[in-house]
Each structure stands twice: as structure tokens, then as C-alpha cells.
N, CA, C and O atoms as a printed pandas DataFrame, in Angstrom:
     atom_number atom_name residue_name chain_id  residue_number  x_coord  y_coord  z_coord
0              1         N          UNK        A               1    8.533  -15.534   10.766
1              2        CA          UNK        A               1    8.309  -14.149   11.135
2              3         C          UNK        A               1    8.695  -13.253    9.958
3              4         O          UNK        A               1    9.909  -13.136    9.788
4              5         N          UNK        A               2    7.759  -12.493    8.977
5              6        CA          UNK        A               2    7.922  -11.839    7.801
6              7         C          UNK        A               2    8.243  -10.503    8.453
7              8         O          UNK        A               2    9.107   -9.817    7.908
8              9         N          UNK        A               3    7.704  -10.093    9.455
9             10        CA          UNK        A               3    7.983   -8.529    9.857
10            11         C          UNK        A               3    9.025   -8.326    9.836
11            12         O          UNK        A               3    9.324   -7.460    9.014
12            13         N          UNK        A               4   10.010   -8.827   10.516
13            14        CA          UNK        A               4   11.412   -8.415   10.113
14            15         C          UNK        A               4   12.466   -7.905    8.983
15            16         O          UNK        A               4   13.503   -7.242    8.984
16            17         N          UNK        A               5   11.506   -8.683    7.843
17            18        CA          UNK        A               5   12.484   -8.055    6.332
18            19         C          UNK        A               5   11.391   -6.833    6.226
19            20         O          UNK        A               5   11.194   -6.605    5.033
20            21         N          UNK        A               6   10.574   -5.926    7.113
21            22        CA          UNK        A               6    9.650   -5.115    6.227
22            23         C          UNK        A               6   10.637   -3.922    5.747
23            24         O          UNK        A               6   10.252   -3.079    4.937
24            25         N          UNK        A               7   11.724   -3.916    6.215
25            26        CA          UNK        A               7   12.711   -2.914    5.746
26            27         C          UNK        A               7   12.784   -3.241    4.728
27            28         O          UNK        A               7   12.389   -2.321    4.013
28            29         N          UNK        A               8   13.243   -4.541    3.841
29            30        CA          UNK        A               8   13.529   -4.782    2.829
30            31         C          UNK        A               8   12.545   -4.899    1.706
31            32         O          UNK        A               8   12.899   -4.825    0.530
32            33         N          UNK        A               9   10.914   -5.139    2.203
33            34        CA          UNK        A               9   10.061   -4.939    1.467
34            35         C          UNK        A               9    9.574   -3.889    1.106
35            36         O          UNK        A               9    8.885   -3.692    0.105
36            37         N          UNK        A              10    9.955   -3.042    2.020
37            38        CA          UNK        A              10    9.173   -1.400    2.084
38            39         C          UNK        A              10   10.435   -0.704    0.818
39            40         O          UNK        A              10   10.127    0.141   -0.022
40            41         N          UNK        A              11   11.452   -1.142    0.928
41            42        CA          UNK        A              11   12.736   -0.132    0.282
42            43         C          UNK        A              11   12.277   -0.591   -1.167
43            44         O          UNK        A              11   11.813    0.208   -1.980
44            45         N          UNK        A              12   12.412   -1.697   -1.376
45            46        CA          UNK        A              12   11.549   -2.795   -2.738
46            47         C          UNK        A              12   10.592   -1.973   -3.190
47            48         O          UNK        A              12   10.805   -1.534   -4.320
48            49         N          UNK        A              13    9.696   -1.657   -2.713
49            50        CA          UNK        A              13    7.644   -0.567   -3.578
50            51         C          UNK        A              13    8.216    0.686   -3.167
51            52         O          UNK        A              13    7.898    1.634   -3.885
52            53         N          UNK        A              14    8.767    0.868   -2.468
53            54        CA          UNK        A              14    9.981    2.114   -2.662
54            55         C          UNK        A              14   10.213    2.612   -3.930
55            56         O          UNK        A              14    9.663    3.340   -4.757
56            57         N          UNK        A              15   11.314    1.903   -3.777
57            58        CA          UNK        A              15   12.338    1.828   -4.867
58            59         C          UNK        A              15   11.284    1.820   -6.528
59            60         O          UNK        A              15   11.351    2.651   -7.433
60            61         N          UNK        A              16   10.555    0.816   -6.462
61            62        CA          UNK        A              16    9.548    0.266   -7.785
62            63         C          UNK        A              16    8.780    1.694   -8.007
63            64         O          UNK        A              16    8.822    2.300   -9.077
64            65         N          UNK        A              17    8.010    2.188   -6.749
65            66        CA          UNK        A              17    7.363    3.392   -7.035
66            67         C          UNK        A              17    7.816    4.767   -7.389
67            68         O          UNK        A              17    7.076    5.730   -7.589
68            69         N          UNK        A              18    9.350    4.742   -7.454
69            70        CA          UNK        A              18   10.162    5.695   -7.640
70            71         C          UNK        A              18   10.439    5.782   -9.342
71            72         O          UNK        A              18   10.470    6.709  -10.152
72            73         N          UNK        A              19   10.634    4.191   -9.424
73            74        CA          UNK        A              19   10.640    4.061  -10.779
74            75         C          UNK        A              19   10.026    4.692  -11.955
75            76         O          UNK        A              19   10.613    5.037  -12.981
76            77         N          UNK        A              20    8.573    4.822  -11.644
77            78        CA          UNK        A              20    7.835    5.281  -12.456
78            79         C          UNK        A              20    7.041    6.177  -12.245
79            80         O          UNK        A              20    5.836    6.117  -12.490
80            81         N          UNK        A              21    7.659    7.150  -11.745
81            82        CA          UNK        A              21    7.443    8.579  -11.946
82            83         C          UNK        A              21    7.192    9.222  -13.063
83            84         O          UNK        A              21    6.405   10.157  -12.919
84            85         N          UNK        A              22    7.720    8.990  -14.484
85            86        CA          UNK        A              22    7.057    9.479  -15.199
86            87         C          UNK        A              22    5.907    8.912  -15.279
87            88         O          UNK        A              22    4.995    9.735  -15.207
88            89         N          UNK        A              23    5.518    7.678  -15.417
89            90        CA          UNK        A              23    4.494    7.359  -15.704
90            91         C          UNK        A              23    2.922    7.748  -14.731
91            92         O          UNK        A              23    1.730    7.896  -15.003
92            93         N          UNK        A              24    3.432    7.773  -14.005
93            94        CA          UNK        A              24    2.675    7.986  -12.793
94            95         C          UNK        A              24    1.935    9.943  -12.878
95            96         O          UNK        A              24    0.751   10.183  -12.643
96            97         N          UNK        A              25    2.802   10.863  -13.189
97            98        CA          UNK        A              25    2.729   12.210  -14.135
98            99         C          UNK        A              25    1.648   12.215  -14.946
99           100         O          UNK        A              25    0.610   12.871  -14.859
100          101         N          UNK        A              26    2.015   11.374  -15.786
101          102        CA          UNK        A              26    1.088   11.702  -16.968
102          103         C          UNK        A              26   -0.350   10.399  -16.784
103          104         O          UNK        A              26   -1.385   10.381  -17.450
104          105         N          UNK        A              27   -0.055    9.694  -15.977
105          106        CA          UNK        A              27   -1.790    8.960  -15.770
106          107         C          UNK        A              27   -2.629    9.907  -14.831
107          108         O          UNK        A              27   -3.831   10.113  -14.995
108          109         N          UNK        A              28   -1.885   10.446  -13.857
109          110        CA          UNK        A              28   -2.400   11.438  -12.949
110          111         C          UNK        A              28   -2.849   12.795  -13.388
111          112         O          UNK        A              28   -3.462   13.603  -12.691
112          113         N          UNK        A              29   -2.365   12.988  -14.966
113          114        CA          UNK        A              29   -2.819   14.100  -15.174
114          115         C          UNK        A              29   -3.906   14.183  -16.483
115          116         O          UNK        A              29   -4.448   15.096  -17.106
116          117         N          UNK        A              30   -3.908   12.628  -16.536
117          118        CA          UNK        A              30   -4.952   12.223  -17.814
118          119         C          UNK        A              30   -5.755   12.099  -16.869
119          120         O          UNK        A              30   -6.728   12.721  -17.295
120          121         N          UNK        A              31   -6.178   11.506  -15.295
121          122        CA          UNK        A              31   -7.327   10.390  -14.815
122          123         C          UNK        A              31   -6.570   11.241  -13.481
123          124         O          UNK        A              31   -5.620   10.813  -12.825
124          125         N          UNK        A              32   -7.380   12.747  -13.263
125          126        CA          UNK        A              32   -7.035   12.839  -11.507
126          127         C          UNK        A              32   -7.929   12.846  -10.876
127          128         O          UNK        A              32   -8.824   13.645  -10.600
128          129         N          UNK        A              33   -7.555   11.499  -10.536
129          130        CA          UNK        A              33   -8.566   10.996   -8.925
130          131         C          UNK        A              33   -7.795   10.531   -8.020
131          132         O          UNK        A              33   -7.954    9.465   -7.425
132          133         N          UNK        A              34   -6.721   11.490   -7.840
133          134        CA          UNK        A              34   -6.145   11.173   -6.350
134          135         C          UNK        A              34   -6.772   12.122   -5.138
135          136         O          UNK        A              34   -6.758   13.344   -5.284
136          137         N          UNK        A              35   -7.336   11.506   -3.913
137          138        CA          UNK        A              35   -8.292   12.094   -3.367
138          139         C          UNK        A              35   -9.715   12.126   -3.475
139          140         O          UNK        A              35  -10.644   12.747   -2.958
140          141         N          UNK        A              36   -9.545   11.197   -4.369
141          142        CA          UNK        A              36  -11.601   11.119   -4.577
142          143         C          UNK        A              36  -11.773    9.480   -4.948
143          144         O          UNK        A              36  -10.928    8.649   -5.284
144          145         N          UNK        A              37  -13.247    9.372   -4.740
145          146        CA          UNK        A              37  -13.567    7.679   -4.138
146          147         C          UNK        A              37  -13.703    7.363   -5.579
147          148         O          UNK        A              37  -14.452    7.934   -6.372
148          149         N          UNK        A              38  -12.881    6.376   -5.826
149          150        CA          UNK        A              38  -13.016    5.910   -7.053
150          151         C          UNK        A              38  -13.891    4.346   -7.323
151          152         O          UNK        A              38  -14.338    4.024   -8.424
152          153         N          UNK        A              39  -13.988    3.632   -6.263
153          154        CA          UNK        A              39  -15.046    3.009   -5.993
154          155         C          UNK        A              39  -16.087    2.498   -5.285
155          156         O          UNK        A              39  -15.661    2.696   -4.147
156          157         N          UNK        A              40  -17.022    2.043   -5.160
157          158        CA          UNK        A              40  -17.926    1.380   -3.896
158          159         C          UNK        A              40  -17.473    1.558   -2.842
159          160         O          UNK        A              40  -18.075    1.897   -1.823
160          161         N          UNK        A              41  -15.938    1.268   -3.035
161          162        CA          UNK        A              41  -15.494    0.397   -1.706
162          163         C          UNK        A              41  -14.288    1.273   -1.435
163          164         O          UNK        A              41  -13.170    0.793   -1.623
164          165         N          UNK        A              42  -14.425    2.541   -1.000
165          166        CA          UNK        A              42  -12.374    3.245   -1.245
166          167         C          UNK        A              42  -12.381    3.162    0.363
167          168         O          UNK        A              42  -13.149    3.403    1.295
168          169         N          UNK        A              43  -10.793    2.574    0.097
169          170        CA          UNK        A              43  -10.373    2.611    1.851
170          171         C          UNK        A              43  -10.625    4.045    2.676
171          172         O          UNK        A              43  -10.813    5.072    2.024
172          173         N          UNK        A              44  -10.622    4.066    3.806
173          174        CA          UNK        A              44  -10.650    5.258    4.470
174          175         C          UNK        A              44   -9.423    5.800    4.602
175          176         O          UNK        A              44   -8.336    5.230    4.698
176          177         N          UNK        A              45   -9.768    7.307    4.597
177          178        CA          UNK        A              45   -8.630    8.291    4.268
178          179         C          UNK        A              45   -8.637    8.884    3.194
179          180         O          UNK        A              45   -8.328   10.075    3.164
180          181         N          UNK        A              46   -9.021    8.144    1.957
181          182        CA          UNK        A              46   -8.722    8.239    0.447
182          183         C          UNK        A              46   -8.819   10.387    0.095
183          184         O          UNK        A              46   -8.295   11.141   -0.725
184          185         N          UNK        A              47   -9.601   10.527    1.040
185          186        CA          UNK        A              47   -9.642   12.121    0.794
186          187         C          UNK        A              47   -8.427   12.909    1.193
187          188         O          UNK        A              47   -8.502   14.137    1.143
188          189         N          UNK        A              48   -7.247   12.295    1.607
189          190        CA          UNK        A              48   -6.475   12.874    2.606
190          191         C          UNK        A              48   -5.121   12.409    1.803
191          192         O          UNK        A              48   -4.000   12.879    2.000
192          193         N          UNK        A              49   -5.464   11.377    0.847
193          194        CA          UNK        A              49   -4.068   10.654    0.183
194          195         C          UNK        A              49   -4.281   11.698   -1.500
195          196         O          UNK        A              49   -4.958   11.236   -2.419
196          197         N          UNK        A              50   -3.665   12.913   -1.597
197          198        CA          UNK        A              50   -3.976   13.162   -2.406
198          199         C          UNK        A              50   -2.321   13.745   -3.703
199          200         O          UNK        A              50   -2.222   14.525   -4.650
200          201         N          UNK        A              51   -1.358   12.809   -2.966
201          202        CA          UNK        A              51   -0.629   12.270   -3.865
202          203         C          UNK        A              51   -0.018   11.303   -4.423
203          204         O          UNK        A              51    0.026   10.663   -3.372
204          205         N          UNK        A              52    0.470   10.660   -5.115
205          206        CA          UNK        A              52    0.968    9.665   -5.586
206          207         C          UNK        A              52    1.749    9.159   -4.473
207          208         O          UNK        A              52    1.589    7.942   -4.556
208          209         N          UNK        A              53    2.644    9.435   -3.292
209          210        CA          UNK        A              53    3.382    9.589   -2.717
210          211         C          UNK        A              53    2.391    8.852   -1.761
211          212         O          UNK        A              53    2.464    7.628   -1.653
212          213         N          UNK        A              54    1.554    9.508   -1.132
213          214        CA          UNK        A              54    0.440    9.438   -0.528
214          215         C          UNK        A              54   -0.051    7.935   -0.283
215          216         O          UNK        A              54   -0.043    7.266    0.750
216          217         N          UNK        A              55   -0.480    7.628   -1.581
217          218        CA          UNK        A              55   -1.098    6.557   -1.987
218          219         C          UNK        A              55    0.175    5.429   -1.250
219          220         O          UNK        A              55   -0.042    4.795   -0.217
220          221         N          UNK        A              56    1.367    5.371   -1.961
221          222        CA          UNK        A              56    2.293    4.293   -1.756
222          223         C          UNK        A              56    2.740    4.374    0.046
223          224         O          UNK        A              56    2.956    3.447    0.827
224          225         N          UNK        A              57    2.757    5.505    0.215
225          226        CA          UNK        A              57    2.896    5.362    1.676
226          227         C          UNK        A              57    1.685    4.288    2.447
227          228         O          UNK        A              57    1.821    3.298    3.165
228          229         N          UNK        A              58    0.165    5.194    1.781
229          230        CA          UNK        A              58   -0.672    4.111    2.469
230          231         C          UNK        A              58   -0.342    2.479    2.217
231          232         O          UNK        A              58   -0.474    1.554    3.019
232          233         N          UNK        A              59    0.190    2.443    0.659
233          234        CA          UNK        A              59    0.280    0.598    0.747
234          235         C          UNK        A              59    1.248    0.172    1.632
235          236         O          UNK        A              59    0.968   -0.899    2.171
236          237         N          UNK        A              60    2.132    0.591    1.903
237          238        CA          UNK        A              60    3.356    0.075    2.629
238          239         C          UNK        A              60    2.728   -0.005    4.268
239          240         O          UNK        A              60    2.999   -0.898    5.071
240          241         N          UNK        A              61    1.984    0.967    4.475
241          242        CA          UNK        A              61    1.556    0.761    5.868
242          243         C          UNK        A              61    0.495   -0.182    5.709
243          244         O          UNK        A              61    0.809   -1.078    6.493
244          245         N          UNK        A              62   -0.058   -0.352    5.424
245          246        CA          UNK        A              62   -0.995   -1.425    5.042
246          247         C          UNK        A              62   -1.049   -2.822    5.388
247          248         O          UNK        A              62   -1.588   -3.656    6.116
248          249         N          UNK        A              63    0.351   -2.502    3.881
249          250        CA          UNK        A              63    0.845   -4.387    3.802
250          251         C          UNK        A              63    1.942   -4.309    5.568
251          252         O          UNK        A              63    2.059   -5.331    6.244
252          253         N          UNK        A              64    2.387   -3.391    5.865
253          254        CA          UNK        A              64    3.160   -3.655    7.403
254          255         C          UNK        A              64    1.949   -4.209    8.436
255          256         O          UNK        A              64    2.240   -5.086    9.250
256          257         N          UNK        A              65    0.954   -3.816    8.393
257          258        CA          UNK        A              65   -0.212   -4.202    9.078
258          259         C          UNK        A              65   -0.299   -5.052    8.940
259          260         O          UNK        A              65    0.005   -5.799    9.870
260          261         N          UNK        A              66   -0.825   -5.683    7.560
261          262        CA          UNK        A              66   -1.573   -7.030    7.485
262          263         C          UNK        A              66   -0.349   -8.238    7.461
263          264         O          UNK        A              66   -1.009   -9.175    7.909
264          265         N          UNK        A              67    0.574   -8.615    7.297
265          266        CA          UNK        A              67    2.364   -8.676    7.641
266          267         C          UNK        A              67    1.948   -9.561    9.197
267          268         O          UNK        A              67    1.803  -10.720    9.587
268          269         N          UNK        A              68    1.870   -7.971    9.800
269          270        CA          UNK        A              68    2.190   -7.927   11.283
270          271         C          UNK        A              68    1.076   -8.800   11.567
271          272         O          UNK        A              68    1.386   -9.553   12.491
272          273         N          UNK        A              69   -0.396   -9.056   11.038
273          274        CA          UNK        A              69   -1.474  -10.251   11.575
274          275         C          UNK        A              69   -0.927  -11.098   11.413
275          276         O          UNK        A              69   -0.664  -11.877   12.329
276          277         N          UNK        A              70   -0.384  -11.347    9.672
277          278        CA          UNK        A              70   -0.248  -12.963    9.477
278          279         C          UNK        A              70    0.528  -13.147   10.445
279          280         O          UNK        A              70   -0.027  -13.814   11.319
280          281         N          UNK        A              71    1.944  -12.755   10.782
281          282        CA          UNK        A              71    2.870  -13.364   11.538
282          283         C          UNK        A              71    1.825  -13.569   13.097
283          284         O          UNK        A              71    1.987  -14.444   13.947
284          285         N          UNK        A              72    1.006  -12.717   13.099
285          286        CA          UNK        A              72    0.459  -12.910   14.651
286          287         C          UNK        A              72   -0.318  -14.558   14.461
287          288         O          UNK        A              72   -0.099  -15.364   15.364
288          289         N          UNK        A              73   -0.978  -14.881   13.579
289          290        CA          UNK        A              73   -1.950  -15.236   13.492
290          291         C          UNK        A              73   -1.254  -17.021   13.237
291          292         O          UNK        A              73   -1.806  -17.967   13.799
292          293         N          UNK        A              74   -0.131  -17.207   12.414
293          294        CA          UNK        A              74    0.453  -17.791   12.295
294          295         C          UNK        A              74    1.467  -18.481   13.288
295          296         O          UNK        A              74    1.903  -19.588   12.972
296          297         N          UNK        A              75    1.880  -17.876   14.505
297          298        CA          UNK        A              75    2.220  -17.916   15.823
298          299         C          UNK        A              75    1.262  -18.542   16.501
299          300         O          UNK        A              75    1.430  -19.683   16.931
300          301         N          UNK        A              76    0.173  -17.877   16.668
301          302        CA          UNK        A              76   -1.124  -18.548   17.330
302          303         C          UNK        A              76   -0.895  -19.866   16.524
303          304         O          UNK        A              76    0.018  -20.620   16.861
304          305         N          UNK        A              77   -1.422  -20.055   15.836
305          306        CA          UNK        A              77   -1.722  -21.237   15.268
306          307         C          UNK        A              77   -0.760  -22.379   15.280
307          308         O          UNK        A              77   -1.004  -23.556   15.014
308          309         N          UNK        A              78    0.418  -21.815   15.644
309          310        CA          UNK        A              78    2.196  -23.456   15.428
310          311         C          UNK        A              78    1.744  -23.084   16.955
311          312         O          UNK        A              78    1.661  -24.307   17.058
312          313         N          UNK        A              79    1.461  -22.703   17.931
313          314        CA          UNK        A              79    1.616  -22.636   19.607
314          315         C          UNK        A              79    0.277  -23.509   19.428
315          316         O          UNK        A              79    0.771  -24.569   19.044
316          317         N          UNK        A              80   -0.762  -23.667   19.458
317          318        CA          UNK        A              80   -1.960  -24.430   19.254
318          319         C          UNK        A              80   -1.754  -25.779   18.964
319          320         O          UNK        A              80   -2.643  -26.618   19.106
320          321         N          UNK        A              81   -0.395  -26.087   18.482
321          322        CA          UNK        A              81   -0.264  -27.583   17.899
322          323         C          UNK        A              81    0.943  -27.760   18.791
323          324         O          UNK        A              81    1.556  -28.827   18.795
């Protein structure tokens, strides 16, 4: 069951995304496309994530989502055997 450390994973891209704040400044202000579809394929919302902040929030909810399948999915599957 991975859901349980998501405290500890979330504080982790936290913490990492805090880190680099400067860097994050000055790519955002060379290349601003926060808020606009940057490819084929931009997740939904992307118009609505229009800060850096934004963005990392969406990954963390994300990866808590997809987390929360595997462990589902992985359950199913050891109960099946």
C-alpha cells in the first residue's frame, strides 16, 4: 500500500520544487507558457494552472491519483490469487 507515505512523497516534489525557484523565474520568463497548450496532448485544466505553483500542485495530485489505482489495482490482483 504506497498511499500511505503520500505525505512523505508529496513533502519530497515539495520540498525539490521549492528548491528551484530561481530557476524556475528565469525559464518562466524566457519561455511563458504557463497556461497555454504546449502540446498535442496538454492535460486538462492547463488554462487554469497558470503558475509554477500551479503546475506542481497538479503533479502531486496526479501522482496521488494514479498511487491510489496502482494500490487499487494491485489489491485486486494478490485477492485474485
Amino acid at each position: 500500500n504506497i498511499s500511505k507515505y503520500s505525505a512523505q512523497y508529496n513533502s519530497i516534489i515539495q520540498n525539490e520544487a521549492d528548491s528551484l525557484a530561481y530557476a524556475v523565474k528565469s525559464n518562466f520568463k524566457r519561455w511563458p507558457i504557463l497556461g497555454t497548450k504546449v502540446w498535442d496532448y496538454s492535460p486538462e485544466g492547463y488554462k487554469t494552472r497558470t503558475t509554477y505553483q500551479d503546475e506542481v500542485d497538479y503533479m502531486i495530485d496526479w501522482l496521488d491519483t494514479r498511487i491510489q489505482w496502482l494500490d487499487s489495482a494491485l489489491a485486486e490482483l494478490n485477492s485474485a490469487h
